[in-house]
Amino acid sequence: MEFEQAHLVIGNLQIRYYGIIIVIALLAGAYVASLLASRSGRDSDHIWGGLTWAIVPGIVGARLWFILFPPVSLIQGCGIEGEVCQNTAWFFENFFDTQSGAIAIWSGGLSIFGAIIGGALGVYLYLSAWHNRIIGLLTTILTPVLWLIQWLEWLVKMIARRATGKDAAAFRYQRPASTFPDDGMRLSPWMDIAGVSIPLGQAIGRFANYVNQELYGAPTNLPWGIQIPRDARVAPFESLIDYPIDTLFHPIWAYEALWSLVAFYVLWRIYHQYRGRLLSGDILLLYVAQYSFGRFLLEFLRVEIAVIGQSGINSSQTVTLIAFVVAAGLLLQRHRGGGFSAAKAADEQAEGAEIAGPAESE
């Protein structure tokens, strides 16, 4: 076993620290979410089920967003003969390039915005009426495999029974049945749980950016600045004449990790102490508003920004500005006038029916 800067080597197997940290971040966030679900009277197994459904669309969304809005350093050579141009078209033309093509998710290049959108889509499909439809489709497609598994299980049991002189029933394939509600589950309570737990996962996940030597800011004289090796710098900071090797840069990844930790603590307290004054979904809106505000400000310090096409417009600031306005506007709209009391009463009624429902059916 050897420890390298970017990966762990076990024989011929290389495991990137980036991936290890991301997995730890996902598990930590899911564990906290499962605790919150249990304490609110919900089945925590749905947290792990939702996470399972969120992983693939989350990764696809994270990579796709990066490809659609690549950082400036990858497209600054576009239109210049002899220069590298890794724009959206290049990624799709070199889709299977295992070093830096679209498929190379292990090399970095994952966007938090795409991850959240993709993961949210996966969770929505898990909690909605689409759940059983998708499971039914997969069950049909995998029928030969499921049939074989059940037949092997039956064969083992049959041999064991025959060995003891007992008869065994004839094999009959049983199509797996889903116990998930056909109409799905109410989204908003689970959204609030996600709003509390996601910041913890983000805080841990940002250390993966440090391992990849990315997500740093402009040069600084502050004592907590970090050194960035020349091969990880973007123009014009790769010049060791203008920016010597001991030049310090803002650790944007650390700022965002700290911001996310504070957000996790605050939202955790709100969830436990003030949830009774809020509507379902409010905590998720608070999460969106606070993250959008913080990310918008941090973008001013970043040197590796993603832009919309050739416009030069910062895509992250555009998205976070829109998200903040929408989240803040919804919060104000939901809590103004006399409609809040009626909405809160309906919320509590739906909450009580949802939690009491499973107990009554047992």
Short mmCIF file of C-alpha atoms in Angstrom, two decimals:
data_model
loop_
_atom_site.label_atom_id
_atom_site.label_comp_id
_atom_site.label_asym_id
_atom_site.label_seq_id
_atom_site.Cartn_x
_atom_site.Cartn_y
_atom_site.Cartn_z
CA MET A 1 0.00 0.00 0.00
CA GLU A 2 1.36 3.42 -0.99
CA PHE A 3 0.11 6.94 -0.38
CA GLU A 4 0.42 9.32 -3.31
CA GLN A 5 -0.62 12.96 -3.49
CA ALA A 6 -3.85 12.29 -5.40
CA HIS A 7 -4.59 8.63 -4.75
CA LEU A 8 -4.06 5.56 -2.64
CA VAL A 9 -2.27 2.68 -4.39
CA ILE A 10 -3.13 -0.89 -3.40
CA GLY A 11 -1.32 -3.25 -5.76
CA ASN A 12 -2.46 -2.25 -9.25
CA LEU A 13 -5.53 -0.49 -7.89
CA GLN A 14 -5.59 3.30 -7.57
CA ILE A 15 -8.25 4.85 -5.34
CA ARG A 16 -8.44 8.62 -5.61
CA TYR A 17 -8.75 10.59 -2.38
CA TYR A 18 -11.25 12.81 -4.20
CA GLY A 19 -13.67 9.90 -4.51
CA ILE A 20 -13.07 8.70 -0.95
CA ILE A 21 -13.89 12.13 0.47
CA ILE A 22 -17.03 12.46 -1.66
CA VAL A 23 -18.27 9.06 -0.43
CA ILE A 24 -17.60 10.07 3.19
CA ALA A 25 -19.49 13.33 2.61
CA LEU A 26 -22.50 11.48 1.17
CA LEU A 27 -22.59 8.98 4.03
CA ALA A 28 -22.24 11.69 6.70
CA GLY A 29 -25.07 13.75 5.22
CA ALA A 30 -27.27 10.67 4.83
CA TYR A 31 -26.58 9.55 8.40
CA VAL A 32 -27.66 12.92 9.80
CA ALA A 33 -30.74 12.85 7.56
CA SER A 34 -31.63 9.37 8.85
CA LEU A 35 -31.41 10.64 12.45
CA LEU A 36 -33.72 13.54 11.66
CA ALA A 37 -36.16 11.22 9.89
CA SER A 38 -36.29 8.83 12.85
CA ARG A 39 -36.79 11.64 15.36
CA SER A 40 -39.69 13.02 13.33
CA GLY A 41 -41.44 9.64 13.24
CA ARG A 42 -40.49 8.69 9.69
CA ASP A 43 -38.87 5.57 8.31
CA SER A 44 -35.16 6.35 8.03
CA ASP A 45 -34.75 3.59 5.42
CA HIS A 46 -36.20 6.04 2.90
CA ILE A 47 -33.12 8.24 3.39
CA TRP A 48 -30.83 5.47 2.19
CA GLY A 49 -33.28 4.55 -0.54
CA GLY A 50 -33.42 8.16 -1.71
CA LEU A 51 -29.62 8.41 -1.59
CA THR A 52 -29.33 5.31 -3.76
CA TRP A 53 -31.63 6.86 -6.35
CA ALA A 54 -29.79 10.21 -6.16
CA ILE A 55 -26.22 9.00 -6.71
CA VAL A 56 -26.28 8.31 -10.46
CA PRO A 57 -28.33 11.36 -11.57
CA GLY A 58 -26.32 13.47 -9.11
CA ILE A 59 -23.00 12.44 -10.66
CA VAL A 60 -24.36 12.81 -14.19
CA GLY A 61 -25.78 16.24 -13.35
CA ALA A 62 -22.55 17.38 -11.71
CA ARG A 63 -20.46 16.39 -14.71
CA LEU A 64 -22.95 17.69 -17.26
CA TRP A 65 -23.10 21.12 -15.61
CA PHE A 66 -19.30 21.31 -15.64
CA ILE A 67 -19.27 20.42 -19.34
CA LEU A 68 -22.01 22.90 -20.26
CA PHE A 69 -20.36 25.71 -18.26
CA PRO A 70 -16.61 24.95 -18.34
CA PRO A 71 -14.20 27.18 -16.39
CA VAL A 72 -12.42 30.01 -18.17
CA SER A 73 -9.05 28.24 -18.07
CA LEU A 74 -10.38 25.48 -20.34
CA ILE A 75 -11.85 27.75 -23.01
CA GLN A 76 -9.40 30.66 -23.09
CA GLY A 77 -7.53 28.99 -25.95
CA CYS A 78 -10.62 28.65 -28.13
CA GLY A 79 -10.19 30.40 -31.47
CA ILE A 80 -6.41 30.63 -31.07
CA GLU A 81 -4.40 28.35 -33.33
CA GLY A 82 -2.24 25.89 -31.43
CA GLU A 83 -3.97 26.51 -28.10
CA VAL A 84 -6.02 23.97 -26.17
CA CYS A 85 -9.78 24.55 -26.30
CA GLN A 86 -11.78 22.31 -23.98
CA ASN A 87 -15.22 23.75 -24.52
CA THR A 88 -18.53 21.88 -24.41
CA ALA A 89 -18.10 20.58 -27.97
CA TRP A 90 -14.61 19.25 -27.14
CA PHE A 91 -15.91 17.28 -24.17
CA PHE A 92 -18.52 15.53 -26.28
CA GLU A 93 -16.10 14.91 -29.16
CA ASN A 94 -13.66 13.33 -26.69
CA PHE A 95 -16.36 11.69 -24.61
CA PHE A 96 -14.43 8.48 -23.83
CA ASP A 97 -11.06 10.12 -23.13
CA THR A 98 -10.24 8.60 -19.73
CA GLN A 99 -7.87 11.43 -18.82
CA SER A 100 -10.06 14.49 -19.26
CA GLY A 101 -13.02 13.60 -21.48
CA ALA A 102 -16.66 13.80 -20.49
CA ILE A 103 -16.54 10.33 -18.95
CA ALA A 104 -13.52 11.13 -16.72
CA ILE A 105 -15.44 12.08 -13.57
CA TRP A 106 -12.54 10.76 -11.45
CA SER A 107 -10.32 13.61 -12.67
CA GLY A 108 -12.48 16.25 -10.99
CA GLY A 109 -14.69 18.66 -12.86
CA LEU A 110 -17.93 18.14 -10.95
CA SER A 111 -20.27 21.05 -10.27
CA ILE A 112 -22.24 21.33 -7.03
CA PHE A 113 -25.13 22.94 -8.92
CA GLY A 114 -25.49 20.00 -11.28
CA ALA A 115 -25.08 17.56 -8.40
CA ILE A 116 -27.91 19.19 -6.45
CA ILE A 117 -30.23 19.32 -9.47
CA GLY A 118 -29.48 15.74 -10.51
CA GLY A 119 -29.67 14.43 -6.96
CA ALA A 120 -32.94 16.27 -6.38
CA LEU A 121 -34.38 14.66 -9.51
CA GLY A 122 -33.39 11.23 -8.22
CA VAL A 123 -34.95 11.87 -4.82
CA TYR A 124 -38.12 13.20 -6.47
CA LEU A 125 -38.46 10.04 -8.55
CA TYR A 126 -37.92 7.95 -5.43
CA LEU A 127 -40.60 9.74 -3.39
CA SER A 128 -43.14 10.32 -6.16
CA ALA A 129 -45.68 8.08 -7.86
CA TRP A 130 -42.97 7.32 -10.44
CA HIS A 131 -41.26 5.08 -7.87
CA ASN A 132 -43.37 1.98 -8.43
CA ARG A 133 -43.54 2.55 -12.17
CA ILE A 134 -39.75 2.60 -12.43
CA ILE A 135 -39.39 -0.39 -10.11
CA GLY A 136 -42.00 -2.27 -12.17
CA LEU A 137 -40.14 -1.51 -15.40
CA LEU A 138 -36.80 -2.61 -13.95
CA THR A 139 -38.40 -5.76 -12.55
CA THR A 140 -39.73 -6.62 -15.99
CA ILE A 141 -36.37 -5.99 -17.66
CA LEU A 142 -34.52 -8.04 -15.04
CA THR A 143 -37.05 -10.88 -14.92
CA PRO A 144 -34.59 -13.49 -16.33
CA VAL A 145 -32.01 -12.57 -13.68
CA LEU A 146 -34.56 -12.55 -10.86
CA TRP A 147 -35.99 -15.86 -12.10
CA LEU A 148 -32.51 -17.43 -12.03
CA ILE A 149 -31.78 -16.13 -8.53
CA GLN A 150 -35.07 -17.48 -7.20
CA TRP A 151 -34.52 -20.82 -8.96
CA LEU A 152 -31.03 -21.18 -7.42
CA GLU A 153 -32.45 -20.40 -3.98
CA TRP A 154 -35.19 -22.98 -4.54
CA LEU A 155 -32.63 -25.55 -5.77
CA VAL A 156 -30.49 -25.17 -2.63
CA LYS A 157 -33.53 -25.55 -0.38
CA MET A 158 -34.82 -28.50 -2.42
CA ILE A 159 -31.51 -30.36 -2.14
CA ALA A 160 -31.38 -29.70 1.60
CA ARG A 161 -34.93 -31.01 2.08
CA ARG A 162 -34.34 -34.09 -0.08
CA ALA A 163 -31.21 -34.85 1.97
CA THR A 164 -33.39 -35.02 5.08
CA GLY A 165 -36.03 -37.14 3.36
CA LYS A 166 -38.54 -34.33 2.98
CA ASP A 167 -40.47 -33.34 -0.11
CA ALA A 168 -39.95 -29.94 -1.72
CA ALA A 169 -42.63 -27.83 -3.37
CA ALA A 170 -42.38 -27.26 -7.11
CA PHE A 171 -40.56 -24.11 -8.20
CA ARG A 172 -42.73 -21.09 -8.95
CA TYR A 173 -41.37 -17.68 -9.85
CA GLN A 174 -42.73 -14.88 -7.66
CA ARG A 175 -42.54 -11.40 -9.10
CA PRO A 176 -41.19 -9.03 -6.41
CA ALA A 177 -43.88 -6.68 -5.09
CA SER A 178 -43.17 -3.12 -3.99
CA THR A 179 -44.37 -1.97 -0.57
CA PHE A 180 -43.92 1.68 -1.52
CA PRO A 181 -47.19 3.71 -1.66
CA ASP A 182 -48.57 3.89 -5.20
CA ASP A 183 -49.28 7.61 -4.81
CA GLY A 184 -45.79 8.34 -3.51
CA MET A 185 -44.94 10.32 -0.38
CA ARG A 186 -45.24 13.98 0.56
CA LEU A 187 -42.08 15.78 -0.56
CA SER A 188 -41.86 18.83 1.70
CA PRO A 189 -40.95 17.12 5.03
CA TRP A 190 -38.13 15.25 3.33
CA MET A 191 -37.01 18.47 1.67
CA ASP A 192 -36.55 20.04 5.10
CA ILE A 193 -34.48 17.08 6.26
CA ALA A 194 -32.34 17.48 3.15
CA GLY A 195 -31.99 21.21 3.84
CA VAL A 196 -30.36 20.44 7.19
CA SER A 197 -28.13 17.55 6.15
CA ILE A 198 -26.82 18.75 2.77
CA PRO A 199 -24.59 21.50 4.26
CA LEU A 200 -22.70 18.90 6.32
CA GLY A 201 -22.03 16.86 3.20
CA GLN A 202 -20.93 20.00 1.37
CA ALA A 203 -18.55 20.97 4.18
CA ILE A 204 -16.83 17.59 4.06
CA GLY A 205 -16.93 17.35 0.28
CA ARG A 206 -15.04 20.63 -0.16
CA PHE A 207 -11.90 18.94 1.20
CA ALA A 208 -11.93 16.91 -2.03
CA ASN A 209 -11.29 20.19 -3.87
CA TYR A 210 -8.20 20.74 -1.73
CA VAL A 211 -6.90 17.27 -2.59
CA ASN A 212 -7.30 18.13 -6.29
CA GLN A 213 -5.69 21.55 -5.69
CA GLU A 214 -8.70 23.42 -7.04
CA LEU A 215 -11.24 25.96 -5.83
CA TYR A 216 -8.69 28.55 -4.72
CA GLY A 217 -8.85 32.30 -5.02
CA ALA A 218 -6.67 35.29 -5.79
CA PRO A 219 -3.27 35.80 -4.13
CA THR A 220 -3.41 36.98 -0.53
CA ASN A 221 -1.12 38.00 2.32
CA LEU A 222 -3.43 36.53 4.95
CA PRO A 223 -1.76 33.92 7.19
CA TRP A 224 -4.25 31.20 6.28
CA GLY A 225 -3.48 31.43 2.57
CA ILE A 226 -2.37 28.23 0.86
CA GLN A 227 0.34 27.48 -1.67
CA ILE A 228 -0.70 26.07 -5.03
CA PRO A 229 1.81 24.13 -7.17
CA ARG A 230 2.52 25.57 -10.59
CA ASP A 231 0.85 22.74 -12.52
CA ALA A 232 -2.43 23.36 -10.67
CA ARG A 233 -2.52 27.11 -11.32
CA VAL A 234 -4.49 28.90 -14.00
CA ALA A 235 -3.40 31.88 -16.08
CA PRO A 236 -1.82 34.25 -15.26
CA PHE A 237 -0.75 32.69 -11.94
CA GLU A 238 1.35 29.89 -13.44
CA SER A 239 4.22 32.35 -13.92
CA LEU A 240 6.74 31.72 -11.12
CA ILE A 241 8.40 35.04 -11.93
CA ASP A 242 5.31 37.10 -11.16
CA TYR A 243 3.91 34.61 -8.64
CA PRO A 244 6.72 32.65 -6.91
CA ILE A 245 6.13 29.14 -5.66
CA ASP A 246 5.55 30.42 -2.11
CA THR A 247 2.72 32.75 -3.21
CA LEU A 248 -0.34 32.30 -1.02
CA PHE A 249 -3.86 32.05 -2.43
CA HIS A 250 -7.28 32.35 -0.82
CA PRO A 251 -8.52 28.84 0.15
CA ILE A 252 -12.02 29.23 -1.27
CA TRP A 253 -12.74 25.57 -0.55
CA ALA A 254 -12.04 26.20 3.15
CA TYR A 255 -14.22 29.32 3.22
CA GLU A 256 -17.12 27.42 1.72
CA ALA A 257 -16.54 24.44 4.05
CA LEU A 258 -16.64 26.77 7.06
CA TRP A 259 -19.74 28.55 5.72
CA SER A 260 -21.45 25.19 5.22
CA LEU A 261 -20.56 24.02 8.74
CA VAL A 262 -22.08 27.17 10.22
CA ALA A 263 -25.15 26.72 8.01
CA PHE A 264 -25.48 23.12 9.17
CA TYR A 265 -25.38 24.17 12.82
CA VAL A 266 -27.89 27.01 12.35
CA LEU A 267 -30.32 24.94 10.27
CA TRP A 268 -30.02 22.05 12.75
CA ARG A 269 -31.04 24.40 15.57
CA ILE A 270 -33.88 25.87 13.53
CA TYR A 271 -35.16 22.39 12.66
CA HIS A 272 -35.28 21.33 16.31
CA GLN A 273 -36.32 24.58 18.00
CA TYR A 274 -38.35 26.62 15.52
CA ARG A 275 -39.83 24.09 13.10
CA GLY A 276 -43.24 24.58 14.72
CA ARG A 277 -43.29 28.16 13.47
CA LEU A 278 -42.43 27.20 9.90
CA LEU A 279 -44.19 25.53 7.01
CA SER A 280 -42.93 22.31 5.47
CA GLY A 281 -40.32 23.22 2.89
CA ASP A 282 -39.24 26.44 4.62
CA ILE A 283 -35.98 24.97 5.89
CA LEU A 284 -35.01 23.89 2.39
CA LEU A 285 -35.75 27.42 1.18
CA LEU A 286 -33.55 28.78 3.98
CA TYR A 287 -30.78 26.44 2.87
CA VAL A 288 -31.08 27.58 -0.75
CA ALA A 289 -31.12 31.26 0.25
CA GLN A 290 -28.10 31.08 2.57
CA TYR A 291 -25.99 28.97 0.22
CA SER A 292 -26.81 31.16 -2.77
CA PHE A 293 -25.87 34.29 -0.82
CA GLY A 294 -22.56 32.86 0.40
CA ARG A 295 -21.59 31.35 -2.94
CA PHE A 296 -22.41 34.59 -4.78
CA LEU A 297 -19.97 36.50 -2.56
CA LEU A 298 -17.21 33.87 -2.72
CA GLU A 299 -17.29 33.95 -6.51
CA PHE A 300 -15.72 37.43 -6.38
CA LEU A 301 -12.56 35.85 -4.90
CA ARG A 302 -12.31 32.92 -7.31
CA VAL A 303 -9.82 32.92 -10.16
CA GLU A 304 -11.27 29.83 -11.86
CA ILE A 305 -14.81 30.85 -12.74
CA ALA A 306 -17.31 29.15 -15.04
CA VAL A 307 -18.95 31.33 -17.67
CA ILE A 308 -21.99 31.15 -19.92
CA GLY A 309 -20.70 30.46 -23.42
CA GLN A 310 -18.43 33.22 -24.68
CA SER A 311 -20.35 35.94 -22.84
CA GLY A 312 -17.96 36.12 -19.90
CA ILE A 313 -20.93 36.12 -17.51
CA ASN A 314 -20.24 34.15 -14.34
CA SER A 315 -22.67 31.21 -14.50
CA SER A 316 -22.40 30.47 -10.76
CA GLN A 317 -23.29 34.02 -9.77
CA THR A 318 -26.16 34.05 -12.24
CA VAL A 319 -27.61 30.83 -10.84
CA THR A 320 -27.12 31.80 -7.19
CA LEU A 321 -28.63 35.25 -7.70
CA ILE A 322 -31.75 33.73 -9.28
CA ALA A 323 -31.93 31.02 -6.60
CA PHE A 324 -31.63 33.56 -3.78
CA VAL A 325 -34.36 35.80 -5.19
CA VAL A 326 -36.71 32.85 -5.74
CA ALA A 327 -36.06 31.27 -2.31
CA ALA A 328 -36.34 34.57 -0.41
CA GLY A 329 -39.44 35.54 -2.39
CA LEU A 330 -41.14 32.22 -1.63
CA LEU A 331 -40.33 32.54 2.07
CA LEU A 332 -41.84 36.02 2.22
CA GLN A 333 -44.89 35.00 0.20
CA ARG A 334 -45.55 31.94 2.38
CA HIS A 335 -45.41 33.94 5.63
CA ARG A 336 -47.27 37.12 4.75
CA GLY A 337 -50.91 37.91 5.44
CA GLY A 338 -53.52 35.67 7.01
CA GLY A 339 -52.79 32.77 4.70
CA PHE A 340 -50.02 31.45 6.94
CA SER A 341 -52.37 30.22 9.68
CA ALA A 342 -54.50 28.26 7.23
CA ALA A 343 -51.42 26.86 5.50
CA LYS A 344 -49.91 25.85 8.85
CA ALA A 345 -53.12 24.08 9.91
CA ALA A 346 -53.25 22.17 6.62
CA ASP A 347 -49.57 21.36 6.99
CA GLU A 348 -50.04 19.93 10.48
CA GLN A 349 -53.07 17.91 9.38
CA ALA A 350 -51.14 16.37 6.48
CA GLU A 351 -48.17 15.74 8.77
CA GLY A 352 -50.29 13.94 11.34
CA ALA A 353 -52.05 11.82 8.72
CA GLU A 354 -48.77 10.82 7.10
CA ILE A 355 -47.10 9.74 10.34
CA ALA A 356 -50.20 8.04 11.77
CA GLY A 357 -51.01 6.26 8.52
CA PRO A 358 -48.42 3.46 8.69
CA ALA A 359 -49.19 2.75 12.37
CA GLU A 360 -52.89 2.37 11.67
CA SER A 361 -52.32 -0.04 8.82
CA GLU A 362 -50.30 -2.50 10.91
#
